[in-house]
């Protein structure tokens, strides 16, 4: 019989910590909705955010601008 080959110890793996679903994605978007979500182009924005910009959920920069009677986020 041959001696049993020893297996090398598995390498430790590291994973980035995951955020809780209710935590806002601060690194992805600077301005979040009241529910804590990133905005997307076409969505309504708060009157207090008119003239401000943030990153959309897809990473593109969006701007809050007046659009008729209600301001909206757009590219």
PDB file of N, CA, C and O in Angstrom:
ATOM      1  N   UNK A   1       0.823  -1.182   0.000  1.00  0.00           N
ATOM      2  CA  UNK A   1       0.000   0.000   0.000  1.00  0.00           C
ATOM      3  C   UNK A   1       0.868   1.247   0.000  1.00  0.00           C
ATOM      4  O   UNK A   1       1.911   1.274   0.617  1.00  0.00           O
ATOM      5  N   UNK A   2       0.344   2.251  -0.659  1.00  0.00           N
ATOM      6  CA  UNK A   2       1.066   3.525  -0.678  1.00  0.00           C
ATOM      7  C   UNK A   2       0.522   4.411   0.420  1.00  0.00           C
ATOM      8  O   UNK A   2      -0.656   4.337   0.763  1.00  0.00           O
ATOM      9  N   UNK A   3       1.370   5.253   0.959  1.00  0.00           N
ATOM     10  CA  UNK A   3       0.862   6.150   2.003  1.00  0.00           C
ATOM     11  C   UNK A   3      -0.177   7.097   1.417  1.00  0.00           C
ATOM     12  O   UNK A   3      -0.092   7.522   0.271  1.00  0.00           O
ATOM     13  N   UNK A   4      -1.184   7.419   2.232  1.00  0.00           N
ATOM     14  CA  UNK A   4      -2.258   8.315   1.777  1.00  0.00           C
ATOM     15  C   UNK A   4      -1.687   9.709   1.555  1.00  0.00           C
ATOM     16  O   UNK A   4      -0.934  10.212   2.373  1.00  0.00           O
ATOM     17  N   UNK A   5      -2.010  10.263   0.409  1.00  0.00           N
ATOM     18  CA  UNK A   5      -1.547  11.623   0.104  1.00  0.00           C
ATOM     19  C   UNK A   5      -2.345  12.614   0.944  1.00  0.00           C
ATOM     20  O   UNK A   5      -3.549  12.485   1.097  1.00  0.00           O
ATOM     21  N   UNK A   6      -1.647  13.569   1.482  1.00  0.00           N
ATOM     22  CA  UNK A   6      -2.344  14.588   2.273  1.00  0.00           C
ATOM     23  C   UNK A   6      -2.766  15.713   1.354  1.00  0.00           C
ATOM     24  O   UNK A   6      -2.031  16.103   0.446  1.00  0.00           O
ATOM     25  N   UNK A   7      -3.934  16.197   1.571  1.00  0.00           N
ATOM     26  CA  UNK A   7      -4.452  17.297   0.767  1.00  0.00           C
ATOM     27  C   UNK A   7      -3.952  18.609   1.361  1.00  0.00           C
ATOM     28  O   UNK A   7      -3.918  18.764   2.573  1.00  0.00           O
ATOM     29  N   UNK A   8      -3.566  19.549   0.494  1.00  0.00           N
ATOM     30  CA  UNK A   8      -3.156  20.848   1.036  1.00  0.00           C
ATOM     31  C   UNK A   8      -4.365  21.552   1.647  1.00  0.00           C
ATOM     32  O   UNK A   8      -5.507  21.361   1.226  1.00  0.00           O
ATOM     33  N   UNK A   9      -4.097  22.356   2.649  1.00  0.00           N
ATOM     34  CA  UNK A   9      -5.176  23.098   3.301  1.00  0.00           C
ATOM     35  C   UNK A   9      -5.786  24.077   2.305  1.00  0.00           C
ATOM     36  O   UNK A   9      -5.073  24.683   1.503  1.00  0.00           O
ATOM     37  N   UNK A  10      -7.103  24.210   2.305  1.00  0.00           N
ATOM     38  CA  UNK A  10      -7.728  25.159   1.367  1.00  0.00           C
ATOM     39  C   UNK A  10      -7.318  26.590   1.702  1.00  0.00           C
ATOM     40  O   UNK A  10      -7.098  26.938   2.856  1.00  0.00           O
ATOM     41  N   UNK A  11      -7.186  27.399   0.650  1.00  0.00           N
ATOM     42  CA  UNK A  11      -6.830  28.795   0.842  1.00  0.00           C
ATOM     43  C   UNK A  11      -8.027  29.542   1.407  1.00  0.00           C
ATOM     44  O   UNK A  11      -9.165  29.300   0.996  1.00  0.00           O
ATOM     45  N   UNK A  12      -7.780  30.452   2.336  1.00  0.00           N
ATOM     46  CA  UNK A  12      -8.911  31.229   2.863  1.00  0.00           C
ATOM     47  C   UNK A  12      -9.459  32.155   1.780  1.00  0.00           C
ATOM     48  O   UNK A  12      -8.711  32.687   0.968  1.00  0.00           O
ATOM     49  N   UNK A  13     -10.749  32.304   1.756  1.00  0.00           N
ATOM     50  CA  UNK A  13     -11.381  33.197   0.788  1.00  0.00           C
ATOM     51  C   UNK A  13     -11.943  34.400   1.512  1.00  0.00           C
ATOM     52  O   UNK A  13     -12.350  34.320   2.667  1.00  0.00           O
ATOM     53  N   UNK A  14     -11.913  35.506   0.838  1.00  0.00           N
ATOM     54  CA  UNK A  14     -12.484  36.724   1.414  1.00  0.00           C
ATOM     55  C   UNK A  14     -13.546  37.244   0.485  1.00  0.00           C
ATOM     56  O   UNK A  14     -13.403  37.184  -0.737  1.00  0.00           O
ATOM     57  N   UNK A  15     -14.619  37.716   1.046  1.00  0.00           N
ATOM     58  CA  UNK A  15     -15.704  38.293   0.277  1.00  0.00           C
ATOM     59  C   UNK A  15     -15.970  39.681   0.825  1.00  0.00           C
ATOM     60  O   UNK A  15     -15.811  39.929   2.012  1.00  0.00           O
ATOM     61  N   UNK A  16     -16.375  40.562  -0.047  1.00  0.00           N
ATOM     62  CA  UNK A  16     -16.740  41.900   0.395  1.00  0.00           C
ATOM     63  C   UNK A  16     -17.982  41.803   1.273  1.00  0.00           C
ATOM     64  O   UNK A  16     -18.873  40.997   1.001  1.00  0.00           O
ATOM     65  N   UNK A  17     -18.047  42.582   2.317  1.00  0.00           N
ATOM     66  CA  UNK A  17     -19.246  42.528   3.160  1.00  0.00           C
ATOM     67  C   UNK A  17     -20.466  43.001   2.383  1.00  0.00           C
ATOM     68  O   UNK A  17     -20.372  43.882   1.537  1.00  0.00           O
ATOM     69  N   UNK A  18     -21.575  42.376   2.661  1.00  0.00           N
ATOM     70  CA  UNK A  18     -22.807  42.762   1.978  1.00  0.00           C
ATOM     71  C   UNK A  18     -23.590  43.717   2.855  1.00  0.00           C
ATOM     72  O   UNK A  18     -23.546  43.650   4.078  1.00  0.00           O
ATOM     73  N   UNK A  19     -24.305  44.626   2.196  1.00  0.00           N
ATOM     74  CA  UNK A  19     -25.123  45.605   2.918  1.00  0.00           C
ATOM     75  C   UNK A  19     -26.482  45.010   3.200  1.00  0.00           C
ATOM     76  O   UNK A  19     -26.984  44.183   2.450  1.00  0.00           O
ATOM     77  N   UNK A  20     -27.071  45.497   4.260  1.00  0.00           N
ATOM     78  CA  UNK A  20     -28.451  45.129   4.548  1.00  0.00           C
ATOM     79  C   UNK A  20     -29.335  45.758   3.475  1.00  0.00           C
ATOM     80  O   UNK A  20     -29.023  46.829   2.960  1.00  0.00           O
ATOM     81  N   UNK A  21     -30.446  45.133   3.090  1.00  0.00           N
ATOM     82  CA  UNK A  21     -31.293  45.671   2.019  1.00  0.00           C
ATOM     83  C   UNK A  21     -31.829  47.069   2.312  1.00  0.00           C
ATOM     84  O   UNK A  21     -32.098  47.823   1.396  1.00  0.00           O
ATOM     85  N   UNK A  22     -31.961  47.438   3.558  1.00  0.00           N
ATOM     86  CA  UNK A  22     -32.521  48.752   3.876  1.00  0.00           C
ATOM     87  C   UNK A  22     -31.462  49.833   3.939  1.00  0.00           C
ATOM     88  O   UNK A  22     -31.785  51.000   4.053  1.00  0.00           O
ATOM     89  N   UNK A  23     -30.185  49.460   3.867  1.00  0.00           N
ATOM     90  CA  UNK A  23     -29.116  50.451   3.940  1.00  0.00           C
ATOM     91  C   UNK A  23     -28.939  51.105   2.584  1.00  0.00           C
ATOM     92  O   UNK A  23     -28.833  50.431   1.570  1.00  0.00           O
ATOM     93  N   UNK A  24     -28.905  52.445   2.501  1.00  0.00           N
ATOM     94  CA  UNK A  24     -28.740  53.098   1.208  1.00  0.00           C
ATOM     95  C   UNK A  24     -27.380  52.809   0.594  1.00  0.00           C
ATOM     96  O   UNK A  24     -26.401  52.612   1.300  1.00  0.00           O
ATOM     97  N   UNK A  25     -27.343  52.785  -0.710  1.00  0.00           N
ATOM     98  CA  UNK A  25     -26.101  52.546  -1.423  1.00  0.00           C
ATOM     99  C   UNK A  25     -25.348  53.866  -1.555  1.00  0.00           C
ATOM    100  O   UNK A  25     -25.349  54.503  -2.586  1.00  0.00           O
ATOM    101  N   UNK A  26     -24.727  54.284  -0.485  1.00  0.00           N
ATOM    102  CA  UNK A  26     -24.091  55.598  -0.426  1.00  0.00           C
ATOM    103  C   UNK A  26     -22.996  55.756  -1.469  1.00  0.00           C
ATOM    104  O   UNK A  26     -22.807  56.829  -2.016  1.00  0.00           O
ATOM    105  N   UNK A  27     -22.253  54.700  -1.761  1.00  0.00           N
ATOM    106  CA  UNK A  27     -21.172  54.805  -2.725  1.00  0.00           C
ATOM    107  C   UNK A  27     -21.706  54.912  -4.149  1.00  0.00           C
ATOM    108  O   UNK A  27     -21.078  55.509  -4.993  1.00  0.00           O
ATOM    109  N   UNK A  28     -22.874  54.342  -4.414  1.00  0.00           N
ATOM    110  CA  UNK A  28     -23.422  54.337  -5.765  1.00  0.00           C
ATOM    111  C   UNK A  28     -24.189  55.619  -6.074  1.00  0.00           C
ATOM    112  O   UNK A  28     -24.105  56.142  -7.163  1.00  0.00           O
ATOM    113  N   UNK A  29     -24.953  56.118  -5.123  1.00  0.00           N
ATOM    114  CA  UNK A  29     -25.742  57.317  -5.372  1.00  0.00           C
ATOM    115  C   UNK A  29     -25.704  58.206  -4.132  1.00  0.00           C
ATOM    116  O   UNK A  29     -25.854  57.737  -3.024  1.00  0.00           O
ATOM    117  N   UNK A  30     -25.512  59.474  -4.372  1.00  0.00           N
ATOM    118  CA  UNK A  30     -25.377  60.428  -3.276  1.00  0.00           C
ATOM    119  C   UNK A  30     -26.732  60.830  -2.700  1.00  0.00           C
ATOM    120  O   UNK A  30     -26.850  61.072  -1.509  1.00  0.00           O
ATOM    121  N   UNK A  31     -27.739  60.927  -3.539  1.00  0.00           N
ATOM    122  CA  UNK A  31     -29.083  61.298  -3.097  1.00  0.00           C
ATOM    123  C   UNK A  31     -29.965  60.063  -3.241  1.00  0.00           C
ATOM    124  O   UNK A  31     -30.006  59.441  -4.299  1.00  0.00           O
ATOM    125  N   UNK A  32     -30.643  59.696  -2.167  1.00  0.00           N
ATOM    126  CA  UNK A  32     -31.517  58.529  -2.204  1.00  0.00           C
ATOM    127  C   UNK A  32     -32.950  58.949  -1.911  1.00  0.00           C
ATOM    128  O   UNK A  32     -33.202  59.995  -1.314  1.00  0.00           O
ATOM    129  N   UNK A  33     -33.888  58.111  -2.315  1.00  0.00           N
ATOM    130  CA  UNK A  33     -35.307  58.370  -2.058  1.00  0.00           C
ATOM    131  C   UNK A  33     -35.591  58.196  -0.571  1.00  0.00           C
ATOM    132  O   UNK A  33     -34.749  57.712   0.188  1.00  0.00           O
ATOM    133  N   UNK A  34     -36.794  58.560  -0.170  1.00  0.00           N
ATOM    134  CA  UNK A  34     -37.195  58.378   1.230  1.00  0.00           C
ATOM    135  C   UNK A  34     -37.146  56.908   1.634  1.00  0.00           C
ATOM    136  O   UNK A  34     -36.957  56.591   2.800  1.00  0.00           O
ATOM    137  N   UNK A  35     -37.278  56.007   0.666  1.00  0.00           N
ATOM    138  CA  UNK A  35     -37.212  54.570   0.938  1.00  0.00           C
ATOM    139  C   UNK A  35     -35.773  54.066   0.966  1.00  0.00           C
ATOM    140  O   UNK A  35     -35.532  52.908   1.273  1.00  0.00           O
ATOM    141  N   UNK A  36     -34.808  54.926   0.624  1.00  0.00           N
ATOM    142  CA  UNK A  36     -33.403  54.539   0.655  1.00  0.00           C
ATOM    143  C   UNK A  36     -32.874  53.982  -0.644  1.00  0.00           C
ATOM    144  O   UNK A  36     -31.791  53.407  -0.676  1.00  0.00           O
ATOM    145  N   UNK A  37     -33.607  54.156  -1.742  1.00  0.00           N
ATOM    146  CA  UNK A  37     -33.199  53.627  -3.043  1.00  0.00           C
ATOM    147  C   UNK A  37     -32.574  54.710  -3.907  1.00  0.00           C
ATOM    148  O   UNK A  37     -32.896  55.886  -3.776  1.00  0.00           O
ATOM    149  N   UNK A  38     -31.721  54.290  -4.834  1.00  0.00           N
ATOM    150  CA  UNK A  38     -31.169  55.215  -5.819  1.00  0.00           C
ATOM    151  C   UNK A  38     -32.268  55.607  -6.801  1.00  0.00           C
ATOM    152  O   UNK A  38     -33.162  54.819  -7.087  1.00  0.00           O
ATOM    153  N   UNK A  39     -32.187  56.816  -7.316  1.00  0.00           N
ATOM    154  CA  UNK A  39     -33.142  57.271  -8.323  1.00  0.00           C
ATOM    155  C   UNK A  39     -32.702  56.808  -9.707  1.00  0.00           C
ATOM    156  O   UNK A  39     -31.541  56.482  -9.928  1.00  0.00           O
ATOM    157  N   UNK A  40     -33.628  56.826 -10.641  1.00  0.00           N
ATOM    158  CA  UNK A  40     -33.357  56.565 -12.051  1.00  0.00           C
ATOM    159  C   UNK A  40     -33.890  57.727 -12.867  1.00  0.00           C
ATOM    160  O   UNK A  40     -34.799  58.443 -12.437  1.00  0.00           O
ATOM    161  N   UNK A  41     -33.333  57.911 -14.057  1.00  0.00           N
ATOM    162  CA  UNK A  41     -33.809  58.964 -14.945  1.00  0.00           C
ATOM    163  C   UNK A  41     -35.283  58.753 -15.231  1.00  0.00           C
ATOM    164  O   UNK A  41     -35.741  57.626 -15.410  1.00  0.00           O
ATOM    165  N   UNK A  42     -36.044  59.846 -15.255  1.00  0.00           N
ATOM    166  CA  UNK A  42     -37.476  59.778 -15.518  1.00  0.00           C
ATOM    167  C   UNK A  42     -38.322  59.788 -14.262  1.00  0.00           C
ATOM    168  O   UNK A  42     -39.511  60.074 -14.323  1.00  0.00           O
ATOM    169  N   UNK A  43     -37.736  59.471 -13.119  1.00  0.00           N
ATOM    170  CA  UNK A  43     -38.500  59.481 -11.879  1.00  0.00           C
ATOM    171  C   UNK A  43     -38.655  60.913 -11.376  1.00  0.00           C
ATOM    172  O   UNK A  43     -37.831  61.774 -11.659  1.00  0.00           O
ATOM    173  N   UNK A  44     -39.724  61.136 -10.634  1.00  0.00           N
ATOM    174  CA  UNK A  44     -39.920  62.442 -10.026  1.00  0.00           C
ATOM    175  C   UNK A  44     -38.849  62.677  -8.973  1.00  0.00           C
ATOM    176  O   UNK A  44     -38.377  61.737  -8.329  1.00  0.00           O
ATOM    177  N   UNK A  45     -38.451  63.940  -8.818  1.00  0.00           N
ATOM    178  CA  UNK A  45     -37.516  64.275  -7.746  1.00  0.00           C
ATOM    179  C   UNK A  45     -38.163  65.325  -6.842  1.00  0.00           C
ATOM    180  O   UNK A  45     -39.116  66.003  -7.234  1.00  0.00           O
ATOM    181  N   UNK A  46     -37.667  65.419  -5.642  1.00  0.00           N
ATOM    182  CA  UNK A  46     -38.207  66.371  -4.674  1.00  0.00           C
ATOM    183  C   UNK A  46     -37.879  67.793  -5.102  1.00  0.00           C
ATOM    184  O   UNK A  46     -36.826  68.045  -5.696  1.00  0.00           O
ATOM    185  N   UNK A  47     -38.763  68.725  -4.811  1.00  0.00           N
ATOM    186  CA  UNK A  47     -38.518  70.123  -5.151  1.00  0.00           C
ATOM    187  C   UNK A  47     -37.244  70.620  -4.487  1.00  0.00           C
ATOM    188  O   UNK A  47     -36.535  71.456  -5.041  1.00  0.00           O
ATOM    189  N   UNK A  48     -36.917  70.089  -3.331  1.00  0.00           N
ATOM    190  CA  UNK A  48     -35.689  70.484  -2.626  1.00  0.00           C
ATOM    191  C   UNK A  48     -34.437  70.026  -3.372  1.00  0.00           C
ATOM    192  O   UNK A  48     -33.350  70.554  -3.132  1.00  0.00           O
ATOM    193  N   UNK A  49     -34.564  69.050  -4.287  1.00  0.00           N
ATOM    194  CA  UNK A  49     -33.412  68.533  -5.033  1.00  0.00           C
ATOM    195  C   UNK A  49     -33.224  69.195  -6.391  1.00  0.00           C
ATOM    196  O   UNK A  49     -32.271  68.873  -7.100  1.00  0.00           O
ATOM    197  N   UNK A  50     -34.095  70.126  -6.783  1.00  0.00           N
ATOM    198  CA  UNK A  50     -33.977  70.798  -8.077  1.00  0.00           C
ATOM    199  C   UNK A  50     -32.607  71.476  -8.153  1.00  0.00           C
ATOM    200  O   UNK A  50     -32.187  72.168  -7.230  1.00  0.00           O
ATOM    201  N   UNK A  51     -31.908  71.221  -9.253  1.00  0.00           N
ATOM    202  CA  UNK A  51     -30.582  71.789  -9.459  1.00  0.00           C
ATOM    203  C   UNK A  51     -29.458  70.906  -8.935  1.00  0.00           C
ATOM    204  O   UNK A  51     -28.285  71.190  -9.186  1.00  0.00           O
ATOM    205  N   UNK A  52     -29.781  69.846  -8.254  1.00  0.00           N
ATOM    206  CA  UNK A  52     -28.761  68.939  -7.721  1.00  0.00           C
ATOM    207  C   UNK A  52     -28.551  67.767  -8.666  1.00  0.00           C
ATOM    208  O   UNK A  52     -29.357  67.505  -9.548  1.00  0.00           O
ATOM    209  N   UNK A  53     -27.459  67.050  -8.457  1.00  0.00           N
ATOM    210  CA  UNK A  53     -27.166  65.875  -9.277  1.00  0.00           C
ATOM    211  C   UNK A  53     -26.755  64.722  -8.373  1.00  0.00           C
ATOM    212  O   UNK A  53     -26.326  64.922  -7.232  1.00  0.00           O
ATOM    213  N   UNK A  54     -26.889  63.516  -8.898  1.00  0.00           N
ATOM    214  CA  UNK A  54     -26.519  62.299  -8.196  1.00  0.00           C
ATOM    215  C   UNK A  54     -26.256  61.225  -9.233  1.00  0.00           C
ATOM    216  O   UNK A  54     -26.514  61.420 -10.417  1.00  0.00           O
ATOM    217  N   UNK A  55     -25.745  60.105  -8.801  1.00  0.00           N
ATOM    218  CA  UNK A  55     -25.578  58.969  -9.697  1.00  0.00           C
ATOM    219  C   UNK A  55     -26.842  58.129  -9.651  1.00  0.00           C
ATOM    220  O   UNK A  55     -27.404  57.898  -8.581  1.00  0.00           O
ATOM    221  N   UNK A  56     -27.289  57.686 -10.810  1.00  0.00           N
ATOM    222  CA  UNK A  56     -28.465  56.813 -10.898  1.00  0.00           C
ATOM    223  C   UNK A  56     -28.078  55.415 -10.458  1.00  0.00           C
ATOM    224  O   UNK A  56     -26.904  55.102 -10.247  1.00  0.00           O
ATOM    225  N   UNK A  57     -29.060  54.546 -10.351  1.00  0.00           N
ATOM    226  CA  UNK A  57     -28.824  53.158  -9.967  1.00  0.00           C
ATOM    227  C   UNK A  57     -27.878  52.465 -10.950  1.00  0.00           C
ATOM    228  O   UNK A  57     -27.127  51.576 -10.569  1.00  0.00           O
ATOM    229  N   UNK A  58     -27.865  52.904 -12.215  1.00  0.00           N
ATOM    230  CA  UNK A  58     -26.989  52.295 -13.220  1.00  0.00           C
ATOM    231  C   UNK A  58     -25.602  52.928 -13.255  1.00  0.00           C
ATOM    232  O   UNK A  58     -24.774  52.566 -14.075  1.00  0.00           O
ATOM    233  N   UNK A  59     -25.353  53.925 -12.383  1.00  0.00           N
ATOM    234  CA  UNK A  59     -24.041  54.554 -12.303  1.00  0.00           C
ATOM    235  C   UNK A  59     -23.890  55.831 -13.104  1.00  0.00           C
ATOM    236  O   UNK A  59     -22.907  56.540 -12.950  1.00  0.00           O
ATOM    237  N   UNK A  60     -24.856  56.155 -13.979  1.00  0.00           N
ATOM    238  CA  UNK A  60     -24.776  57.387 -14.772  1.00  0.00           C
ATOM    239  C   UNK A  60     -25.199  58.583 -13.944  1.00  0.00           C
ATOM    240  O   UNK A  60     -26.033  58.473 -13.051  1.00  0.00           O
ATOM    241  N   UNK A  61     -24.653  59.747 -14.257  1.00  0.00           N
ATOM    242  CA  UNK A  61     -25.001  60.976 -13.557  1.00  0.00           C
ATOM    243  C   UNK A  61     -26.366  61.455 -14.039  1.00  0.00           C
ATOM    244  O   UNK A  61     -26.646  61.466 -15.238  1.00  0.00           O
ATOM    245  N   UNK A  62     -27.243  61.804 -13.106  1.00  0.00           N
ATOM    246  CA  UNK A  62     -28.559  62.353 -13.439  1.00  0.00           C
ATOM    247  C   UNK A  62     -28.734  63.676 -12.705  1.00  0.00           C
ATOM    248  O   UNK A  62     -28.074  63.935 -11.693  1.00  0.00           O
ATOM    249  N   UNK A  63     -29.615  64.517 -13.237  1.00  0.00           N
ATOM    250  CA  UNK A  63     -29.836  65.864 -12.720  1.00  0.00           C
ATOM    251  C   UNK A  63     -31.320  66.077 -12.465  1.00  0.00           C
ATOM    252  O   UNK A  63     -32.145  65.659 -13.275  1.00  0.00           O
ATOM    253  N   UNK A  64     -31.643  66.734 -11.374  1.00  0.00           N
ATOM    254  CA  UNK A  64     -33.029  67.063 -11.059  1.00  0.00           C
ATOM    255  C   UNK A  64     -33.347  68.413 -11.684  1.00  0.00           C
ATOM    256  O   UNK A  64     -32.743  69.430 -11.331  1.00  0.00           O
ATOM    257  N   UNK A  65     -34.305  68.415 -12.630  1.00  0.00           N
ATOM    258  CA  UNK A  65     -34.661  69.640 -13.358  1.00  0.00           C
ATOM    259  C   UNK A  65     -36.176  69.778 -13.424  1.00  0.00           C
ATOM    260  O   UNK A  65     -36.893  68.781 -13.458  1.00  0.00           O
ATOM    261  N   UNK A  66     -36.643  71.025 -13.489  1.00  0.00           N
ATOM    262  CA  UNK A  66     -38.090  71.226 -13.656  1.00  0.00           C
ATOM    263  C   UNK A  66     -38.556  70.613 -14.979  1.00  0.00           C
ATOM    264  O   UNK A  66     -37.875  70.696 -15.984  1.00  0.00           O
ATOM    265  N   UNK A  67     -39.714  69.974 -14.939  1.00  0.00           N
ATOM    266  CA  UNK A  67     -40.281  69.352 -16.136  1.00  0.00           C
ATOM    267  C   UNK A  67     -41.790  69.509 -16.057  1.00  0.00           C
ATOM    268  O   UNK A  67     -42.477  68.654 -15.518  1.00  0.00           O
ATOM    269  N   UNK A  68     -42.283  70.614 -16.567  1.00  0.00           N
ATOM    270  CA  UNK A  68     -43.706  70.883 -16.453  1.00  0.00           C
ATOM    271  C   UNK A  68     -44.047  71.272 -15.015  1.00  0.00           C
ATOM    272  O   UNK A  68     -43.438  72.159 -14.436  1.00  0.00           O
ATOM    273  N   UNK A  69     -44.985  70.579 -14.423  1.00  0.00           N
ATOM    274  CA  UNK A  69     -45.405  70.914 -13.066  1.00  0.00           C
ATOM    275  C   UNK A  69     -44.617  70.208 -11.977  1.00  0.00           C
ATOM    276  O   UNK A  69     -44.643  70.613 -10.818  1.00  0.00           O
ATOM    277  N   UNK A  70     -43.897  69.142 -12.327  1.00  0.00           N
ATOM    278  CA  UNK A  70     -43.186  68.351 -11.317  1.00  0.00           C
ATOM    279  C   UNK A  70     -41.739  68.109 -11.799  1.00  0.00           C
ATOM    280  O   UNK A  70     -41.527  67.692 -12.926  1.00  0.00           O
ATOM    281  N   UNK A  71     -40.737  68.370 -10.935  1.00  0.00           N
ATOM    282  CA  UNK A  71     -39.352  68.120 -11.362  1.00  0.00           C
ATOM    283  C   UNK A  71     -39.068  66.628 -11.517  1.00  0.00           C
ATOM    284  O   UNK A  71     -39.665  65.798 -10.821  1.00  0.00           O
ATOM    285  N   UNK A  72     -38.190  66.305 -12.448  1.00  0.00           N
ATOM    286  CA  UNK A  72     -37.827  64.916 -12.729  1.00  0.00           C
ATOM    287  C   UNK A  72     -36.304  64.773 -12.827  1.00  0.00           C
ATOM    288  O   UNK A  72     -35.606  65.710 -13.182  1.00  0.00           O
ATOM    289  N   UNK A  73     -35.846  63.538 -12.575  1.00  0.00           N
ATOM    290  CA  UNK A  73     -34.450  63.205 -12.778  1.00  0.00           C
ATOM    291  C   UNK A  73     -34.229  62.897 -14.249  1.00  0.00           C
ATOM    292  O   UNK A  73     -35.047  62.229 -14.880  1.00  0.00           O
ATOM    293  N   UNK A  74     -33.155  63.406 -14.816  1.00  0.00           N
ATOM    294  CA  UNK A  74     -32.832  63.142 -16.224  1.00  0.00           C
ATOM    295  C   UNK A  74     -31.341  63.251 -16.468  1.00  0.00           C
ATOM    296  O   UNK A  74     -30.589  63.734 -15.631  1.00  0.00           O
ATOM    297  N   UNK A  75     -30.918  62.789 -17.650  1.00  0.00           N
ATOM    298  CA  UNK A  75     -29.499  62.811 -18.016  1.00  0.00           C
ATOM    299  C   UNK A  75     -29.086  64.176 -18.467  1.00  0.00           C
ATOM    300  O   UNK A  75     -29.765  64.980 -18.944  1.00  0.00           O
TER     301      UNK A  75
END
